[in-house]
Coordinates of C-alpha atoms in Angstrom, one line a residue:
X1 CA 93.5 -52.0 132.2
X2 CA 96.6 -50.2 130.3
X3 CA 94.5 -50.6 127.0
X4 CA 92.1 -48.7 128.9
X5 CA 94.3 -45.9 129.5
X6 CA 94.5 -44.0 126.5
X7 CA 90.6 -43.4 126.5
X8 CA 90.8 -42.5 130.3
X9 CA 91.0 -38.9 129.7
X10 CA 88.3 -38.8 126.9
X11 CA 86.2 -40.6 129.2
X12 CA 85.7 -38.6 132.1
X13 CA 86.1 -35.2 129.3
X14 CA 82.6 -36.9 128.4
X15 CA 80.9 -38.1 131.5
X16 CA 81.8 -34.2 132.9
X17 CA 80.0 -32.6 129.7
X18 CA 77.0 -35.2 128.8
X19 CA 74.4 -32.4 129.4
X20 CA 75.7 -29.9 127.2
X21 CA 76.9 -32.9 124.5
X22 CA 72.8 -34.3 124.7
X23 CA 71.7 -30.5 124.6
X24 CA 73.8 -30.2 121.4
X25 CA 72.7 -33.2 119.6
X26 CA 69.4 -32.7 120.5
X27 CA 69.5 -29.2 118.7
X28 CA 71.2 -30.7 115.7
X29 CA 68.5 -33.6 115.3
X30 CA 65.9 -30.6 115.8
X31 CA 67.1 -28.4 113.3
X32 CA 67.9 -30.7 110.8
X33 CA 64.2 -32.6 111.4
X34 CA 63.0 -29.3 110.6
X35 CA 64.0 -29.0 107.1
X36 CA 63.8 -32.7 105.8
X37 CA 60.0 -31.8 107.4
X38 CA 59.2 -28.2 106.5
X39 CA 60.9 -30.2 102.8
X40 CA 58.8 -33.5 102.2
X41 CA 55.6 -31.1 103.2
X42 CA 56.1 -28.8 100.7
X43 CA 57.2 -30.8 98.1
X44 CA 53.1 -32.6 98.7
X45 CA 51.3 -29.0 99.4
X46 CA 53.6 -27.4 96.6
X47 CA 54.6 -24.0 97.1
X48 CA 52.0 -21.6 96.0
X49 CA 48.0 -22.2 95.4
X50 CA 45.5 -20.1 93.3
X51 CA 43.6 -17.6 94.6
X52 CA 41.6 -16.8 91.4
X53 CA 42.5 -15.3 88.1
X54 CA 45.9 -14.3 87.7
X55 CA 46.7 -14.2 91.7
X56 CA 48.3 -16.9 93.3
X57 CA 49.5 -17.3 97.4
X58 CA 52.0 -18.8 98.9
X59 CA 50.9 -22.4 100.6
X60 CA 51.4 -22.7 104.6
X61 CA 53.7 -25.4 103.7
X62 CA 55.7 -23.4 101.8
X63 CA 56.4 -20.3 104.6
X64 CA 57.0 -23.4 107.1
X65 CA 59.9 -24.6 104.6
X66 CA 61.7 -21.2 104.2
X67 CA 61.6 -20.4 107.8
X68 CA 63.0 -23.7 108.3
X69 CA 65.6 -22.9 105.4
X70 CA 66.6 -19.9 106.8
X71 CA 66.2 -21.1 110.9
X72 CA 69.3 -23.8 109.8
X73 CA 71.6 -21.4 107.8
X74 CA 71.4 -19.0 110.5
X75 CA 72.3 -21.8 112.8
X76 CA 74.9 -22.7 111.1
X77 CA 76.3 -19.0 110.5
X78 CA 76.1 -18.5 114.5
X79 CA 77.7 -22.2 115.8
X80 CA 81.0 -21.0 116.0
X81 CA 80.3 -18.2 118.7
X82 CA 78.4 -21.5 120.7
X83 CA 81.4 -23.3 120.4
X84 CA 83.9 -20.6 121.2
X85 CA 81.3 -20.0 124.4
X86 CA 81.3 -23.2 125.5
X87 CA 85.5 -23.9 124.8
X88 CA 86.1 -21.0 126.4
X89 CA 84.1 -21.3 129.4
X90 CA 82.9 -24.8 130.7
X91 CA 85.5 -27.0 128.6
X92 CA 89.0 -25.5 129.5
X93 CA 88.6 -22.2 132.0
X94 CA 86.2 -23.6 134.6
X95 CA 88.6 -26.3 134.5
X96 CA 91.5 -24.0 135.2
X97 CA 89.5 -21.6 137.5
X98 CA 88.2 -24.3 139.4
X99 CA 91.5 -26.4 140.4
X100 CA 89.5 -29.3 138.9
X101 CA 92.6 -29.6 136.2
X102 CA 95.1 -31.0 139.2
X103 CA 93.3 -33.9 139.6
X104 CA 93.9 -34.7 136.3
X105 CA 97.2 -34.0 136.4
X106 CA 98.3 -35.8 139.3
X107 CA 96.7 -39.2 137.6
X108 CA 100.0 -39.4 135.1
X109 CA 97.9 -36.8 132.4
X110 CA 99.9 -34.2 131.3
X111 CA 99.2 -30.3 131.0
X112 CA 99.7 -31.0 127.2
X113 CA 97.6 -33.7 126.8
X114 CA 94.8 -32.9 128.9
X115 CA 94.4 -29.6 126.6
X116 CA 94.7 -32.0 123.2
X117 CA 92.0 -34.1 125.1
X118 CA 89.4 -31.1 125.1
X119 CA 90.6 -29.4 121.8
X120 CA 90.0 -32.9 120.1
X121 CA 86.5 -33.6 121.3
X122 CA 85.6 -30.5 121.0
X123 CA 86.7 -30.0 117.3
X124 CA 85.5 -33.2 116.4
X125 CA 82.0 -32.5 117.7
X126 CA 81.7 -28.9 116.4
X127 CA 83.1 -30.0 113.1
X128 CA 80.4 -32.9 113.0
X129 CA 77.5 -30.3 113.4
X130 CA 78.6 -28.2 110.9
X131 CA 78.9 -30.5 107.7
X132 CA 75.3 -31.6 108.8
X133 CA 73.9 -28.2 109.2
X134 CA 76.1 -27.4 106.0
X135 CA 74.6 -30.1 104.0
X136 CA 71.2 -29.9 105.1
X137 CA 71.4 -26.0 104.1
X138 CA 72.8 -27.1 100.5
X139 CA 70.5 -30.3 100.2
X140 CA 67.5 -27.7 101.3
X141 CA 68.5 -25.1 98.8
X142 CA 69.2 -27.7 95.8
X143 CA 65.4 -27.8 95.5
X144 CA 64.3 -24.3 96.8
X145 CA 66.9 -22.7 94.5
X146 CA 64.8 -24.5 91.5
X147 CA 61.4 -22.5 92.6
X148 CA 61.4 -18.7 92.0
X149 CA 59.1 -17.9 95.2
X150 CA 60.6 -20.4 97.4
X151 CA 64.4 -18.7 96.5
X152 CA 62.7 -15.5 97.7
X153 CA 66.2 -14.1 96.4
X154 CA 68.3 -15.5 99.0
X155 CA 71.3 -15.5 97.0
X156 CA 74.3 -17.8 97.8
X157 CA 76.2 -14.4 98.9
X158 CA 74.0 -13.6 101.8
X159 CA 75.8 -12.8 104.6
X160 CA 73.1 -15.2 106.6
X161 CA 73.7 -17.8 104.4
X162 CA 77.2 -18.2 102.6
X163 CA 79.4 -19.7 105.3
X164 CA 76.7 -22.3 105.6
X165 CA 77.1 -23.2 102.2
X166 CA 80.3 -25.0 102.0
X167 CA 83.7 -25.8 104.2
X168 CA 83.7 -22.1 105.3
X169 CA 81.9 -22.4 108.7
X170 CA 84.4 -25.9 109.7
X171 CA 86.8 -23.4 109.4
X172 CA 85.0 -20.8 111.4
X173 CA 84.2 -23.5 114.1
X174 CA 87.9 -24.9 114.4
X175 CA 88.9 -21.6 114.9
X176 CA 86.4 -20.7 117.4
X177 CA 87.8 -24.0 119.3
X178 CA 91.3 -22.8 119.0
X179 CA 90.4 -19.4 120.2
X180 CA 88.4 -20.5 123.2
X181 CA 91.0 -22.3 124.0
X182 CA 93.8 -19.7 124.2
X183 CA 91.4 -17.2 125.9
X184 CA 91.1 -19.6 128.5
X185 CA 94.6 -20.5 129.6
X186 CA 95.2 -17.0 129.1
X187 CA 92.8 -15.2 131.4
X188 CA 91.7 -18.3 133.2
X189 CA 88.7 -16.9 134.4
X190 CA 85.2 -18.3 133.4
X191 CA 83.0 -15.7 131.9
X192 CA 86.4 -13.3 131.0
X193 CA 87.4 -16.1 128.6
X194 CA 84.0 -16.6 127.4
X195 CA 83.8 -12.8 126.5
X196 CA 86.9 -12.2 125.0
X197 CA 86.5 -15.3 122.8
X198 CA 82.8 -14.2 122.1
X199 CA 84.7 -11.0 120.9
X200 CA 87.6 -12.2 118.7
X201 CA 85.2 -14.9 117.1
X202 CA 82.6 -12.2 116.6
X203 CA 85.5 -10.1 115.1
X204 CA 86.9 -11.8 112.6
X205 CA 83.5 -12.9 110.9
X206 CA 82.9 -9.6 110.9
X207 CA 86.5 -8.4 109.5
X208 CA 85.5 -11.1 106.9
X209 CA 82.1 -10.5 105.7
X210 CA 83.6 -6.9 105.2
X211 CA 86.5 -8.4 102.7
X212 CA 85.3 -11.4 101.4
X213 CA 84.4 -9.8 98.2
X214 CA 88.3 -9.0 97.7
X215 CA 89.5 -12.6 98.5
X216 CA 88.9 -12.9 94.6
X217 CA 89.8 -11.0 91.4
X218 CA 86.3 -9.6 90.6
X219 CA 84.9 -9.8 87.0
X220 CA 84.8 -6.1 85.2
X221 CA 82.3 -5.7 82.6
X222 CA 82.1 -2.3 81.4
X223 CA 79.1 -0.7 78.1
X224 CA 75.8 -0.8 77.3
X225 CA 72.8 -3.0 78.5
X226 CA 74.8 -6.0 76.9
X227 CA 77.3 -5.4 80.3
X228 CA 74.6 -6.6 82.6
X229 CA 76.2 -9.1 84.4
X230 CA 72.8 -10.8 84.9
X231 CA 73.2 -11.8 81.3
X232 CA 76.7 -13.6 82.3
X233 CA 75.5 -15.2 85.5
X234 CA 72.1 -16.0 87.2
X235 CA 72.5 -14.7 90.9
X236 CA 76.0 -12.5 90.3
X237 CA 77.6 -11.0 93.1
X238 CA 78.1 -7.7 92.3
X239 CA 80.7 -5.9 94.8
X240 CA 80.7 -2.0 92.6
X241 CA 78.8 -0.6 89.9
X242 CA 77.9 3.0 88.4
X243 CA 78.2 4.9 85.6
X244 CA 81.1 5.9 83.3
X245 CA 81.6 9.1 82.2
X246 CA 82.7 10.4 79.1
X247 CA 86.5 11.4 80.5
X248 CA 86.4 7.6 80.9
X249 CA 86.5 7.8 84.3
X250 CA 84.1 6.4 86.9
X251 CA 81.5 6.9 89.6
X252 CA 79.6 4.5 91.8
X253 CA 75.6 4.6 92.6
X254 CA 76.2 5.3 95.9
X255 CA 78.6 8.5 95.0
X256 CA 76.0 9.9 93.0
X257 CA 73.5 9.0 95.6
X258 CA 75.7 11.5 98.0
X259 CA 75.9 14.1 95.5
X260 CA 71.9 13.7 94.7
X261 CA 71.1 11.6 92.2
X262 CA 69.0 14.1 90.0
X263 CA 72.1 16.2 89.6
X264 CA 74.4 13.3 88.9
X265 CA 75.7 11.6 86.2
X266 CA 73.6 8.5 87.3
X267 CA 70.3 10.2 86.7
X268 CA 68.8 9.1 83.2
X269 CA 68.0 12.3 81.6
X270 CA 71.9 13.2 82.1
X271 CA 74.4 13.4 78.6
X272 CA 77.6 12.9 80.7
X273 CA 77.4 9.6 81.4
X274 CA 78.6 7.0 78.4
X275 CA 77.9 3.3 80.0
X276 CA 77.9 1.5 82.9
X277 CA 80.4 -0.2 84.6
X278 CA 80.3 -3.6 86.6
X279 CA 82.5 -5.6 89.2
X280 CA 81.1 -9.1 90.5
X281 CA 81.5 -12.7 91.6
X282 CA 79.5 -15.1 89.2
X283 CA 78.5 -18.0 91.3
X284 CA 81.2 -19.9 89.4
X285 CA 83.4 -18.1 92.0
X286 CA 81.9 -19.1 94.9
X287 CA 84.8 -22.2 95.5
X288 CA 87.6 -20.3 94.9
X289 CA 86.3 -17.5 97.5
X290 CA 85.5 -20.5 99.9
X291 CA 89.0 -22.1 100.0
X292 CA 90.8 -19.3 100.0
X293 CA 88.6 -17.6 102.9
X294 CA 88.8 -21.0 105.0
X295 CA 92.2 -21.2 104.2
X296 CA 93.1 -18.1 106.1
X297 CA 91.1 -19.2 109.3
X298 CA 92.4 -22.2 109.7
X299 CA 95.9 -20.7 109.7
X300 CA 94.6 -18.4 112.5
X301 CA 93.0 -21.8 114.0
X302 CA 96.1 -23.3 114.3
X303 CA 98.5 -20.1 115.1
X304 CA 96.1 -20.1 118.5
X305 CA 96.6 -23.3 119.3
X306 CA 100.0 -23.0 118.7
X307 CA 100.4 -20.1 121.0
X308 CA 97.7 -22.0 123.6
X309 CA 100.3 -24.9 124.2
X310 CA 102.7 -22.5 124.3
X311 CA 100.9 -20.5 127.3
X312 CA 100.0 -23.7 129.4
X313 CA 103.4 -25.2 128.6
X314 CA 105.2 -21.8 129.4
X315 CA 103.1 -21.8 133.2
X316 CA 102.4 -25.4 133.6
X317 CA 104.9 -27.2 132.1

């Protein structure tokens, strides 16, 4: 029985959660399902079929497949406010709200432990369905990517689609763990804990889709035509661009936009503007961007579970 022991906790985290744990994998199965699918039926109906001289249309298979495409990256982009949800609420405040937690305790399972119990499984699950949503996304765009009208110009730096595309969203989902966790034995209170960590989650991917393209020294090209970065990269990321006048200094499209474009330098039939200006992310970015964003949410990750030890320890301990 004492090599039992160990697993006791784990067990009975399970046995309490098996409807939402079947619910989840049933999703996952789902979802991916889709695209291997929406994929193999494509790939035998091809994308587009003729529709006379000149005119072709896109194949039934072939709207099936990017719906699918884009039903998994968004998925993917929204798991970590499920998981911060369910962490939150059902997982570690209901617990708390409840009394349930002193059974637990009183069978030689500490405060600390039963926390590390819940944060484990529930990490190790969420991290599970993201690297399979994540590489069903990049296994699905790896052959969309190479077909003009099934790319439909999702580009890699989509806000529906870039943390989807590599270790970004783990990150996101570890800290959605960690911060469902610390909202719980903070307010200890079911749907309060689910809200608040609904609203930091929902905060800091926001906060970051607004600075991600600063994570990264940009690429400045500045001339003629031959500054294009199109001509440097295939899908570039471009964060400014505008004109530059002949003072050498610089105004964006947007700028002359709110000035009206007809009387600013951006118009065409203008003299005072001398070249254009770029700043963008070639896709050979896209890595450095990735590590160094989900290297800054998994130090909030584990700063929350840091101060949720700290919390339980400080009133249960």
């Amino acid at each position: 029985m004492s090599t039992l022991t160990p697993r006791g906790p784990v067990w009975v985290a399970v046995r309490q959660h098996r409807p939402a744990l079947w619910t989840a994998l049933l999703l996952t199965v789902l979802s991916v399902g889709c695209v291997v699918a929406a994929r193999v039926w494509v790939g035998s109906a091809g994308a587009v079929v003729s529709c006379g001289k000149g005119c072709t249309n896109g194949t039934t298979a072939s709207g099936w497949f990017r719906w699918a495409e884009n039903y998994v990256g968004g998925a993917a982009v929204l798991l970590p406010l499920v998981v911060v949800a369910f962490t939150a609420g059902p997982l570690v405040a209901r617990e708390l709200e409840s009394g349930m937690y002193r059974l637990a305790w009183t069978q030689s399972v500490s405060p600390a432990r039963w926390l590390t119990v819940r944060l484990a499984g529930a990490a190790a699950i969420a991290t599970a369905g993201a690297v399979l949503l994540a590489a069903t996304l990049r296994w699905s765009r790896s052959y969309s990517q190479d077909d003009e009208f099934l790319s439909m110009a999702r580009s890699w730096s989509g806000r529906e689609v870039y943390p989807a595309l590599g270790v970004t969203v783990v990150g996101y989902v570890l800290l959605a763990v960690a911060v469902g966790a610390l909202a719980a034995v903070l307010l200890r209170r079911t749907l309060l804990a689910m809200a608040a960590g609904l609203a930091a989650t929902g905060g800091v991917s926001l906060f970051f889709a607004w600075v991600r393209p600063y994570l990264w020294p940009v690429v400045k090209a500045e001339g003629g035509a031959g500054a294009n970065p199109f001509t440097a990269s295939p899908d570039p990321w471009i964060v400014r661009e505008g004109v530059v006048l002949a003072d050498g200094s610089q105004m964006t499209y947007q700028q002359c936009l709110d000035m009206g474009f007809s009387k600013s330098p951006c118009d065409p039939d203008t003299t005072t503007a001398v070249g254009h200006f770029y700043e963008y992310h070639p896709e050979s970015h896209f890595w450095p961007l990735q590590l160094v964003e989900t290297g800054i949410v998994l130090a909030l990750a584990a700063a929350c579970v840091f101060a949720a030890f700290k919390v339980l320890g400080r009133r249960h301990g």
